[in-house]
XYZ file of C-alpha atoms in Angstrom:
690
model
C 0.193 -0.212 0.547
C 1.806 3.068 -0.415
C 0.257 7.293 0.366
C -1.409 8.984 -2.788
C -1.444 11.682 -4.400
C 1.940 -2.582 -2.753
C 5.479 -18.304 -5.907
C 3.627 -20.975 -5.514
C 2.165 -22.857 -8.002
C -0.984 -24.787 -7.611
C 1.048 -28.565 -7.722
C 2.330 -26.835 -4.242
C -0.628 -26.129 -2.459
C -0.271 -29.232 -0.089
C 3.311 -27.773 0.906
C 2.397 -24.537 1.090
C -1.247 -25.367 3.673
C 1.551 -27.219 5.483
C 3.851 -24.000 4.928
C 0.984 -22.146 6.744
C 0.420 -23.852 9.679
C 4.098 -23.932 10.549
C 4.142 -20.255 10.658
C 0.188 -20.157 12.585
C 2.016 -22.470 15.352
C 4.184 -20.142 16.072
C 1.620 -16.860 16.287
C -1.141 -18.684 17.638
C -1.881 -19.289 20.869
C -1.767 -22.680 21.858
C -4.894 -23.704 22.083
C -5.485 -22.557 17.737
C -2.438 -24.040 16.682
C -1.798 -27.115 19.254
C -5.220 -28.067 19.675
C -6.577 -31.833 18.714
C -2.558 -32.834 19.169
C -4.867 -35.636 21.478
C -7.006 -37.202 18.292
C -9.683 -37.950 20.725
C -10.165 -34.253 22.012
C -13.918 -33.149 22.795
C -14.525 -30.461 20.113
C -14.195 -27.167 20.812
C -15.450 -24.289 19.022
C -12.890 -22.713 16.942
C -11.656 -19.068 18.526
C -13.177 -16.156 17.103
C -9.267 -14.395 16.368
C -6.575 -16.161 14.208
C -4.193 -14.777 17.137
C -2.734 -11.778 15.596
C -1.695 -9.023 18.958
C -2.752 -5.991 16.526
C -5.949 -6.892 15.633
C -7.057 -9.855 18.114
C -10.912 -10.702 16.443
C -9.220 -10.922 12.842
C -9.158 -14.517 11.576
C -10.533 -17.103 13.335
C -8.252 -20.543 14.483
C -9.514 -24.021 14.141
C -9.198 -23.970 10.822
C -7.441 -23.472 7.316
C -8.572 -22.128 3.853
C -8.537 -24.067 1.077
C -10.942 -22.328 -1.581
C -13.461 -19.657 -1.798
C -15.773 -19.863 -4.266
C -17.171 -16.558 -4.501
C -20.603 -16.378 -7.038
C -22.427 -12.739 -6.434
C -24.750 -10.182 -8.184
C -24.016 -6.242 -7.870
C -27.010 -4.316 -9.082
C -24.635 -0.564 -8.945
C -27.698 0.844 -9.498
C -29.316 0.088 -5.716
C -25.062 -1.058 -4.412
C -27.126 -4.234 -3.872
C -24.819 -7.520 -2.997
C -26.444 -10.757 -3.422
C -23.639 -13.595 -2.878
C -23.137 -16.859 -2.113
C -19.775 -17.811 -0.449
C -18.751 -21.559 -0.662
C -15.100 -21.786 1.558
C -13.570 -25.457 1.514
C -11.299 -25.658 4.527
C -9.721 -28.457 6.397
C -9.342 -28.241 10.581
C -7.153 -27.533 12.288
C -9.067 -28.905 15.585
C -11.606 -31.212 16.358
C -14.306 -28.371 15.922
C -18.565 -27.955 17.854
C -18.050 -24.368 16.409
C -16.292 -22.488 14.224
C -16.592 -18.333 13.284
C -16.573 -16.626 9.838
C -15.575 -12.874 9.774
C -18.454 -10.505 8.008
C -19.351 -7.091 8.678
C -22.579 -6.127 7.483
C -24.453 -8.105 5.159
C -27.522 -10.009 6.043
C -26.755 -13.353 6.461
C -29.873 -16.307 5.432
C -29.104 -18.806 5.548
C -25.278 -21.542 6.331
C -24.746 -25.070 4.442
C -21.736 -26.728 6.366
C -21.139 -30.411 4.741
C -24.853 -29.987 2.399
C -26.091 -29.959 5.906
C -28.338 -26.373 7.539
C -25.869 -25.073 10.111
C -27.577 -22.736 12.933
C -25.240 -19.624 13.321
C -25.189 -16.434 15.338
C -24.266 -12.950 14.736
C -22.064 -10.244 17.007
C -19.733 -7.711 15.611
C -18.231 -8.984 13.039
C -17.894 -12.795 13.975
C -20.572 -14.659 12.257
C -20.186 -18.683 14.038
C -21.408 -21.162 12.544
C -22.337 -23.996 14.787
C -22.781 -27.220 12.582
C -25.465 -30.094 12.705
C -22.254 -32.451 12.907
C -19.372 -32.125 14.577
C -15.787 -31.487 13.025
C -13.305 -34.115 13.280
C -9.814 -33.113 13.216
C -8.079 -32.974 9.646
C -11.146 -33.124 8.416
C -12.065 -31.537 5.609
C -15.312 -29.370 5.113
C -17.320 -27.234 2.952
C -18.935 -24.150 3.725
C -22.124 -21.802 1.873
C -23.172 -18.565 3.506
C -26.085 -17.062 1.084
C -26.215 -13.140 2.491
C -26.587 -10.064 0.750
C -27.032 -6.271 1.496
C -25.264 -3.332 0.827
C -21.498 -3.679 2.042
C -19.854 -0.573 3.371
C -17.337 1.673 3.178
C -14.148 1.115 5.669
C -13.676 5.191 7.154
C -10.766 5.342 9.206
C -7.334 7.756 9.873
C -6.260 6.467 6.711
C -9.145 7.912 4.308
C -12.261 5.209 2.801
C -11.274 2.532 1.481
C -13.038 -1.262 1.092
C -16.386 -1.724 -1.201
C -16.835 1.032 -2.752
C -19.963 2.731 -4.488
C -18.582 4.130 -7.754
C -21.055 6.299 -10.905
C -21.097 3.450 -12.375
C -20.084 0.305 -10.239
C -18.071 -0.465 -7.179
C -14.406 -0.445 -6.748
C -13.080 -3.109 -3.737
C -9.786 -2.131 -2.439
C -8.416 -1.723 0.498
C -6.101 -3.306 4.055
C -6.001 -4.541 6.252
C -9.060 -6.951 6.663
C -11.814 -4.842 3.231
C -12.139 -8.851 3.221
C -14.883 -9.115 5.735
C -17.071 -6.133 4.058
C -18.454 -8.054 1.120
C -17.901 -11.700 1.599
C -17.578 -14.287 5.115
C -13.764 -14.592 5.266
C -11.578 -16.375 7.543
C -9.134 -12.309 7.041
C -6.264 -12.448 8.029
C -3.008 -12.842 5.591
C -1.775 -15.982 8.269
C -4.274 -17.922 5.676
C -4.781 -17.890 1.834
C -6.334 -20.270 -0.428
C -7.180 -20.150 -4.282
C -10.291 -18.366 -5.160
C -12.983 -18.520 -7.341
C -15.880 -15.498 -8.866
C -18.152 -15.506 -10.554
C -19.460 -11.727 -10.634
C -22.360 -11.360 -12.280
C -23.725 -7.379 -13.494
C -25.855 -5.475 -15.878
C -25.057 -6.489 -18.763
C -22.572 -3.880 -20.713
C -20.882 -3.572 -17.916
C -17.727 -4.631 -16.988
C -16.591 -6.845 -13.508
C -12.474 -7.859 -12.767
C -11.162 -9.973 -10.661
C -7.875 -11.274 -9.825
C -6.006 -13.723 -11.670
C -7.550 -15.200 -14.874
C -10.194 -14.474 -17.090
C -11.973 -17.879 -17.696
C -15.593 -16.723 -18.536
C -17.820 -14.494 -19.343
C -21.576 -14.929 -20.066
C -24.648 -13.426 -21.068
C -28.721 -14.330 -20.577
C -31.551 -11.631 -19.105
C -29.891 -8.647 -19.540
C -27.241 -9.977 -17.038
C -23.432 -10.384 -17.544
C -21.765 -13.033 -15.426
C -18.164 -12.484 -15.216
C -16.178 -15.204 -14.029
C -12.127 -15.324 -13.033
C -9.681 -18.208 -11.285
C -6.706 -16.853 -9.037
C -5.325 -20.868 -8.386
C -2.263 -19.440 -6.459
C -3.753 -18.959 -3.041
C -4.142 -15.283 -1.402
C -4.433 -13.159 1.533
C -8.252 -12.393 1.206
C -7.304 -8.415 1.677
C -6.051 -9.164 -1.848
C -9.335 -10.321 -3.306
C -11.115 -7.497 -5.419
C -14.602 -7.804 -7.413
C -13.837 -4.044 -9.819
C -17.271 -3.350 -11.059
C -17.593 -0.584 -13.468
C -17.407 0.342 -17.142
C -13.971 -0.758 -17.977
C -11.627 -0.623 -20.852
C -9.682 -3.815 -20.683
C -6.877 -4.870 -22.411
C -5.244 -8.740 -22.387
C -1.760 -10.057 -23.751
C 0.978 -12.040 -23.481
C 4.533 -10.615 -22.115
C 6.951 -12.947 -21.419
C 4.948 -15.216 -20.459
C 2.130 -13.639 -17.931
C -0.837 -13.331 -18.998
C -2.221 -9.336 -18.462
C -4.922 -8.308 -18.064
C -5.572 -4.090 -17.431
C -8.620 -2.139 -17.048
C -9.252 1.511 -16.814
C -12.378 3.782 -16.971
C -13.025 5.265 -20.272
C -13.601 8.630 -18.808
C -9.853 9.134 -17.443
C -9.323 9.320 -21.637
C -11.977 12.800 -21.448
C -8.869 15.564 -20.782
C -10.735 19.139 -19.960
C -7.301 20.703 -20.859
C -7.251 23.165 -23.133
C -7.776 26.819 -23.627
C -10.699 28.260 -22.472
C -11.115 31.504 -25.430
C -7.875 31.808 -28.598
C -5.338 28.837 -28.788
C -3.313 29.550 -26.169
C -3.051 30.064 -22.175
C -0.564 30.552 -19.044
C 0.522 26.814 -17.368
C 1.898 25.975 -14.769
C 3.951 23.553 -16.518
C 5.099 19.593 -16.775
C 5.122 17.909 -12.950
C 8.182 16.590 -11.865
C 7.352 13.619 -9.460
C 8.684 13.391 -6.072
C 9.923 17.154 -6.265
C 8.044 20.402 -4.948
C 7.439 23.201 -6.474
C 6.402 27.364 -5.766
C 4.970 28.437 -9.207
C 4.087 32.570 -8.982
C 3.257 34.494 -11.873
C 3.070 37.473 -10.977
C 2.168 41.401 -11.660
C 2.022 44.838 -9.957
C -1.522 46.180 -10.624
C -2.401 49.946 -9.995
C -5.528 49.679 -8.227
C -7.909 52.425 -9.012
C -8.750 54.784 -6.506
C -12.645 53.157 -6.718
C -10.865 49.967 -5.912
C -11.510 46.681 -8.483
C -11.468 43.444 -8.447
C -8.512 40.956 -10.260
C -10.586 37.769 -12.282
C -8.630 34.586 -14.108
C -10.524 31.529 -15.082
C -8.203 28.168 -13.683
C -8.624 25.186 -14.449
C -6.463 23.197 -12.054
C -5.663 19.752 -10.829
C -3.798 19.229 -8.397
C -2.748 16.271 -5.666
C -6.625 17.151 -2.908
C -4.780 17.925 0.672
C -1.316 18.298 -1.111
C -0.181 20.722 -3.133
C -2.857 24.174 -3.860
C -3.415 26.735 -5.676
C -3.334 30.698 -4.616
C -3.105 34.299 -4.953
C -1.384 36.182 -2.610
C -0.242 40.004 -2.570
C 1.664 42.227 -1.738
C 0.973 46.203 -0.904
C 3.163 49.236 0.108
C 3.569 47.518 3.404
C 5.772 45.033 2.456
C 3.284 42.268 3.816
C 2.077 39.891 1.942
C -0.840 38.032 2.444
C -3.081 35.099 0.548
C -6.597 36.274 -0.973
C -10.221 34.965 -1.056
C -12.026 34.071 -3.443
C -15.514 33.424 -2.507
C -16.415 29.766 -3.744
C -13.854 29.008 -4.646
C -10.352 28.982 -1.622
C -10.555 28.222 1.667
C -8.728 28.180 4.649
C -7.602 24.201 4.988
C -4.116 24.207 5.402
C -4.747 20.415 4.333
C -2.417 17.659 5.026
C 1.578 19.510 3.829
C 1.275 21.666 6.829
C 3.163 21.359 8.920
C 5.560 19.645 7.038
C 5.983 21.024 4.108
C 7.100 24.997 5.943
C 10.126 23.407 5.760
C 9.777 22.990 2.457
C 8.381 26.232 1.317
C 9.865 28.729 4.417
C 7.470 31.982 2.262
C 4.284 30.122 3.437
C 4.859 31.440 6.959
C 3.758 34.521 6.363
C 0.091 32.611 6.230
C 0.362 29.236 8.221
C 1.489 28.025 11.476
C 2.564 25.056 12.985
C -0.408 23.937 15.701
C 2.063 21.710 16.992
C -0.253 18.908 17.400
C 0.355 17.986 13.610
C -1.961 20.879 11.779
C -1.630 24.387 11.007
C -3.755 27.368 12.211
C -4.909 29.651 8.384
C -2.961 32.842 9.775
C 0.578 33.571 9.378
C 3.852 36.090 10.499
C 1.481 38.722 7.566
C -1.342 37.425 6.607
C -4.201 34.838 6.327
C -4.278 31.062 4.298
C -6.557 31.190 1.301
C -6.498 28.999 -1.511
C -7.659 25.906 -3.615
C -7.021 21.932 -3.876
C -8.858 18.964 -5.679
C -8.808 18.462 -9.761
C -11.479 20.807 -11.596
C -12.904 19.118 -14.722
C -14.599 22.503 -15.755
C -12.627 26.368 -16.011
C -13.939 27.817 -12.296
C -13.529 31.390 -12.627
C -11.552 33.419 -9.409
C -12.365 37.030 -8.418
C -10.451 38.339 -5.795
C -11.496 42.408 -4.281
C -8.984 44.105 -4.721
C -10.154 47.062 -2.622
C -7.643 47.252 0.398
C -5.001 48.118 -2.010
C -7.425 51.005 -3.870
C -5.280 54.048 -5.387
C -1.989 52.223 -4.328
C 0.174 49.457 -6.158
C -0.261 46.215 -4.948
C 2.542 43.358 -6.012
C -0.047 40.107 -6.731
C 1.045 36.036 -8.133
C -1.313 33.523 -9.089
C 0.458 30.869 -6.897
C 0.702 27.060 -8.218
C 2.857 25.294 -4.280
C 3.294 22.061 -4.552
C 4.221 19.534 -1.541
C 7.535 17.505 -2.086
C 5.511 13.737 -2.976
C 2.895 13.544 -5.256
C 2.110 15.586 -8.528
C -1.179 15.807 -10.607
C -0.911 17.560 -14.044
C -1.047 21.557 -12.856
C -3.370 24.151 -13.267
C -3.888 26.277 -16.478
C -4.312 30.372 -16.938
C -6.975 32.002 -18.933
C -8.977 35.633 -19.194
C -7.193 37.900 -17.015
C -9.080 40.657 -16.215
C -6.888 42.764 -14.377
C -8.570 46.519 -12.865
C -8.201 49.396 -14.825
C -6.353 47.965 -18.191
C -8.559 47.724 -20.862
C -9.239 43.715 -21.852
C -8.227 40.502 -20.770
C -5.330 38.940 -20.860
C -5.309 35.854 -22.816
C -1.621 34.774 -23.562
C -2.320 34.245 -27.396
C 0.475 35.349 -29.580
C -0.110 38.761 -30.299
C 3.041 40.764 -30.623
C 2.305 40.876 -26.329
C 2.127 37.285 -25.019
C 2.287 37.893 -21.479
C 0.474 41.897 -21.270
C 2.985 42.439 -18.409
C 2.986 39.426 -16.172
C 5.792 37.641 -15.060
C 7.412 34.310 -13.352
C 9.963 35.217 -10.982
C 10.521 31.734 -10.066
C 10.011 29.851 -6.496
C 10.641 32.423 -3.902
C 13.759 31.866 -1.554
C 13.601 29.043 0.623
C 12.106 27.119 -1.789
C 14.192 25.295 -4.590
C 14.254 25.720 -7.826
C 11.159 25.291 -10.453
C 12.053 22.251 -12.843
C 9.194 24.020 -14.766
C 7.327 26.907 -14.600
C 4.856 29.122 -16.096
C 4.790 29.088 -19.849
C 2.226 30.230 -22.529
C 1.938 27.320 -24.306
C -0.743 25.573 -27.227
C -2.806 22.799 -26.985
C 0.189 20.129 -27.821
C 1.961 22.083 -24.501
C -1.070 21.171 -22.232
C -1.406 17.835 -20.431
C -2.480 14.976 -21.762
C -5.323 13.032 -20.832
C -4.952 10.576 -17.401
C -6.097 7.448 -19.723
C -2.458 8.827 -22.184
C -0.152 8.468 -19.376
C -1.765 5.523 -17.812
C -1.898 3.582 -20.896
C 2.235 5.138 -21.577
C 3.051 3.055 -17.465
C 1.039 0.062 -18.008
C 3.026 -0.697 -21.443
C 6.021 -0.645 -19.617
C 4.607 -3.338 -16.484
C 6.361 -6.373 -18.033
C 9.088 -4.299 -18.338
C 9.102 -3.633 -14.495
C 8.547 -7.430 -13.892
C 11.787 -8.266 -16.250
C 13.787 -5.521 -13.983
C 11.790 -6.626 -10.786
C 12.439 -10.401 -11.041
C 16.895 -9.679 -11.855
C 17.013 -9.084 -8.667
C 13.822 -11.259 -6.687
C 13.563 -14.323 -9.198
C 10.957 -15.778 -11.458
C 7.629 -13.252 -10.735
C 5.505 -15.726 -8.774
C 2.784 -15.281 -10.209
C 0.746 -16.994 -13.708
C -1.450 -13.474 -14.740
C -0.773 -10.039 -13.998
C -2.025 -6.830 -14.756
C -3.368 -3.179 -13.217
C -7.369 -1.213 -12.393
C -7.419 2.741 -12.819
C -10.992 3.823 -11.773
C -11.981 7.360 -12.254
C -12.979 7.540 -7.896
C -12.811 10.687 -6.509
C -11.095 10.299 -3.047
C -9.145 6.788 -3.446
C -6.058 8.006 -1.428
C -3.405 5.163 -1.574
C -2.530 2.296 -4.099
C -2.695 -1.636 -3.343
C -1.187 -4.416 -4.458
C -4.274 -7.006 -4.980
C -2.660 -9.834 -5.992
C -2.162 -9.864 -9.437
C -3.732 -6.796 -10.000
C -3.051 -3.798 -8.600
C -5.514 -0.898 -7.967
C -4.087 2.475 -8.224
C -5.290 5.876 -7.363
C -5.979 7.953 -11.137
C -3.921 10.691 -9.161
C -0.937 8.032 -9.385
C -0.778 9.038 -12.308
C -0.433 12.671 -12.968
C 3.382 12.394 -15.103
C 5.542 9.293 -16.359
C 8.137 9.363 -13.822
C 5.597 9.201 -10.817
C 3.429 6.579 -12.466
C 6.570 4.458 -12.984
C 7.379 3.984 -9.895
C 3.774 3.466 -8.216
C 3.660 0.295 -10.547
C 7.450 -0.962 -9.370
C 5.950 -0.732 -5.488
C 3.074 -2.306 -6.564
C 5.227 -5.324 -8.576
C 7.640 -5.239 -5.680
C 4.590 -6.254 -3.254
C 3.980 -9.672 -5.588
C 7.119 -10.734 -3.938
C 7.210 -9.265 -1.274
C 3.586 -9.265 0.514
C 1.671 -10.906 -1.573
C 3.510 -14.589 -1.987
C 5.251 -13.767 0.759
C 3.180 -12.362 3.475
C 2.988 -11.699 6.691
C 2.005 -14.090 9.538
C 0.877 -11.552 12.259
C 0.948 -7.253 10.964
C 3.306 -6.137 13.108
C 5.965 -7.535 10.622
C 4.345 -5.136 7.910
C 8.192 -3.626 7.253
C 8.801 -6.530 5.436
C 5.830 -5.722 2.637
C 6.759 -2.204 2.549
C 10.811 -1.689 3.260
C 10.967 -4.205 0.515
C 8.260 -1.854 -2.237
C 10.223 0.814 -1.246
C 13.811 -0.475 -1.845
C 12.008 -1.332 -5.097
C 11.266 2.206 -6.282
C 14.698 2.566 -5.247
C 16.386 0.274 -7.470
C 13.767 1.339 -10.399
C 14.873 4.972 -9.730
C 19.034 3.733 -9.786
C 18.005 2.490 -12.635
C 16.252 5.924 -14.665
C 19.491 7.623 -13.561
C 17.415 9.434 -10.686
C 19.133 8.164 -7.568
C 20.350 5.542 -6.175
C 19.213 3.349 -2.642
C 23.205 4.783 -1.288
C 21.561 9.047 -2.469
C 18.128 7.787 -0.281
C 20.728 6.512 2.665
C 21.901 9.699 2.657
C 19.329 11.517 2.425
C 17.515 10.763 5.347
C 20.837 10.707 7.055
C 20.327 14.211 7.425
C 16.877 14.643 8.625
C 17.238 15.743 12.291
C 17.038 13.507 15.540
C 14.332 14.874 17.289
C 12.159 14.800 14.219
C 8.964 12.426 14.178
C 9.658 10.592 11.311
C 12.433 8.573 13.990
C 10.158 7.597 16.803
C 8.405 5.356 15.085
C 9.453 1.744 16.234
C 8.571 0.544 12.810
C 9.715 -3.414 13.818
C 6.341 -2.783 15.863
C 4.704 0.294 14.962
C 1.491 0.044 16.497
C -2.073 -1.103 14.854
C -2.044 2.885 14.262
C 1.361 3.395 12.559
C 1.188 0.449 10.073
C 0.796 2.837 7.098
C 3.291 5.403 8.692
C 5.206 6.775 5.705
C 8.283 5.840 8.412
C 7.201 2.122 8.014
C 7.891 1.965 4.402
C 11.023 4.735 4.149
C 12.795 3.527 7.317
C 12.129 -0.122 6.247
C 13.657 0.657 2.818
C 16.553 2.180 4.929
C 16.658 -1.161 7.087
C 17.406 -2.954 4.056
C 19.955 -0.511 2.815
C 21.883 -0.909 5.823
C 22.013 -4.497 5.513
C 23.129 -4.103 2.493
C 26.038 -1.861 3.569
C 26.863 -4.010 6.753
C 26.994 -7.710 4.559
C 27.795 -6.739 1.007
C 25.924 -6.778 -2.119
C 26.519 -10.182 -3.222
C 25.540 -11.367 -0.202
C 22.528 -8.863 0.606
C 20.822 -9.730 -2.839
C 21.591 -13.440 -2.411
C 19.043 -12.978 1.056
C 16.662 -10.800 -0.739
C 16.330 -13.537 -3.998
C 16.511 -16.538 -1.148
C 13.960 -14.928 1.251
C 10.936 -14.600 -2.317
C 12.278 -18.414 -2.971
C 12.121 -20.387 0.089
C 9.504 -18.609 2.072
C 6.996 -18.608 -1.554
C 3.847 -19.143 -0.574
C 4.045 -18.198 3.231
C 3.289 -16.511 6.264
C 6.392 -15.296 7.408
C 7.623 -13.005 10.511
C 10.774 -10.311 11.394
C 13.034 -13.214 13.541
C 12.842 -16.135 9.884
C 14.098 -13.193 7.929
C 17.034 -12.125 10.307
C 17.371 -16.121 10.850
C 17.792 -16.100 6.849
C 19.902 -12.602 7.134
C 22.615 -14.513 9.717
C 22.712 -17.555 8.034
C 23.824 -16.263 4.242
C 26.126 -13.535 5.498
C 27.385 -15.157 8.127
C 26.982 -12.571 10.986
C 25.688 -11.511 13.937
C 23.033 -9.405 13.094
C 20.603 -8.631 15.787
C 22.816 -5.210 17.242
C 21.051 -3.985 12.696
C 18.289 -5.175 12.917
C 17.527 -3.797 16.518
C 19.254 -0.753 15.845
C 17.052 -0.237 13.070
C 13.710 -1.509 13.878
C 13.082 -1.431 17.276
C 13.788 1.768 18.356
C 12.782 5.019 18.586
C 15.893 7.237 17.939
C 17.778 8.029 14.575
C 20.543 5.366 14.299
C 24.463 6.261 13.728
C 24.184 6.646 9.794
């Protein structure tokens, strides 16, 4: 998983199941892992949780799932989902009852081995009591019929889960999203094969994991059948529904299915009038910018207003468009544009005050991770987000009546993801005649200048310029297509470090959904927020991140959520390796950069080897996870390091793993005692010595 704007073959299923059982034995309570060692023990209920200390009721004890067969019907007009979940499992103890995870939805009927079972609900637990107890090691089949309107998960990370869209549903999230749309043993320690039959109104597409095995239409409804044979953690399953362009192709022995919402090919960027506009310039991946379009205006004695039209695509809550004004007193402020701006300081502040110190004139660190919308000289008024049509800004200059005022139409971004940026057209300046349309008429800029970033901010990689249609951003869909075309190249690159790609199929999904703040490594078919596709460099980087997860996080998965760094640290390091290949920066450059982060920065306070459930996806888990791997590489040398990485992916293929197992492997291959290194990088809340 990543903030916006994550080998086993079918023939190995027995080995995979044994490996899961072995992994569970190391983390589950004795009642779960050891129950039934005496075959004469009387049947008892399986535990309502699998034993993860972070999420005590996630997953369930007493059985291992072998396969989920999900037959669901979804009507986008009503958001009602009707499902029949058939779950094949093996008992790991003699069971008198067992639990499944299911949140909301109405259960109509439960059968176990073709006999009706009794059931009860409490919170997210569905307790099933079969008519006959289940012997230890016995295989059994549970069928649950259910329906209802799935509800999204809303937490400190934002919104995820089963998300209703304008034409269907987007199913994506972690850690425990599966239970919002089908009954599951909802923990990555228990992976299983999946088969999906998704029935939707004819003319609607349905995309899941694995291979598309069939498609049939009857009486106005189409059923899409998908098969994911390699074991998969339940949270990685998807059934995304809506209008999609689906493209299938084969490359490098892997079958790809890509699905892109056709709305993403609509390009709103074109001049509002005439043939040219002022454009903020191509987005620069992983680079902050502060771009100003500036002019000194002599405001008439009776006042007046500056008006202009803007078409903005800025990362919501992270990047902003605003108007700065500095009068004769030399005290800058930002100006209110009624109906357009707000005083929300978003998610970039307070961190970006160190990146753009001049913003301290309008924002103040509140000391609690947020900012106040006032600063040393003025107040904060700005707009953030993606528009699909031109919006008029009108800012009153009455406070400067009879005087000169220097105004800047400014676009500022944080140091991470950027979207296409901002176009400006048809500026009306009080006291002048005619609009500024940035046309090639001999005075293209009409007095507007481009002074560059203010003091304290890094220079801009690109800046405001008058451009025609050819210089404006392409559609998001075009950038997605170019990025997805690199998937086989990315897989081949990563395989050079990690070994053979672990699955038969691959691909990606992008929906035109506002507010999805992340990408997720759904097995064989990652799902991406559209906001990652503002420019090609960042788009490729997030694809690398999610494909690295196919090895680390999907195939080699977590036995407990505490070890999330094993997922995100490897995915981050995959990005760094790709950046080196692309000539952007090296892993050592990243290491050196973080060496410069002060020791009192909150970045160092997260104990990434045990971050707590509330900090699973903290940025430190990602980047300090990558730093941990680079510290290991520095300690043991390249040959040993890459042998460790490749062996980890190969020997633990299809297994649920822990940090202790990774450390043991690293020590055996390197021949070194590494406790001090890992204690320092994983289990301390202070800055390590670089």
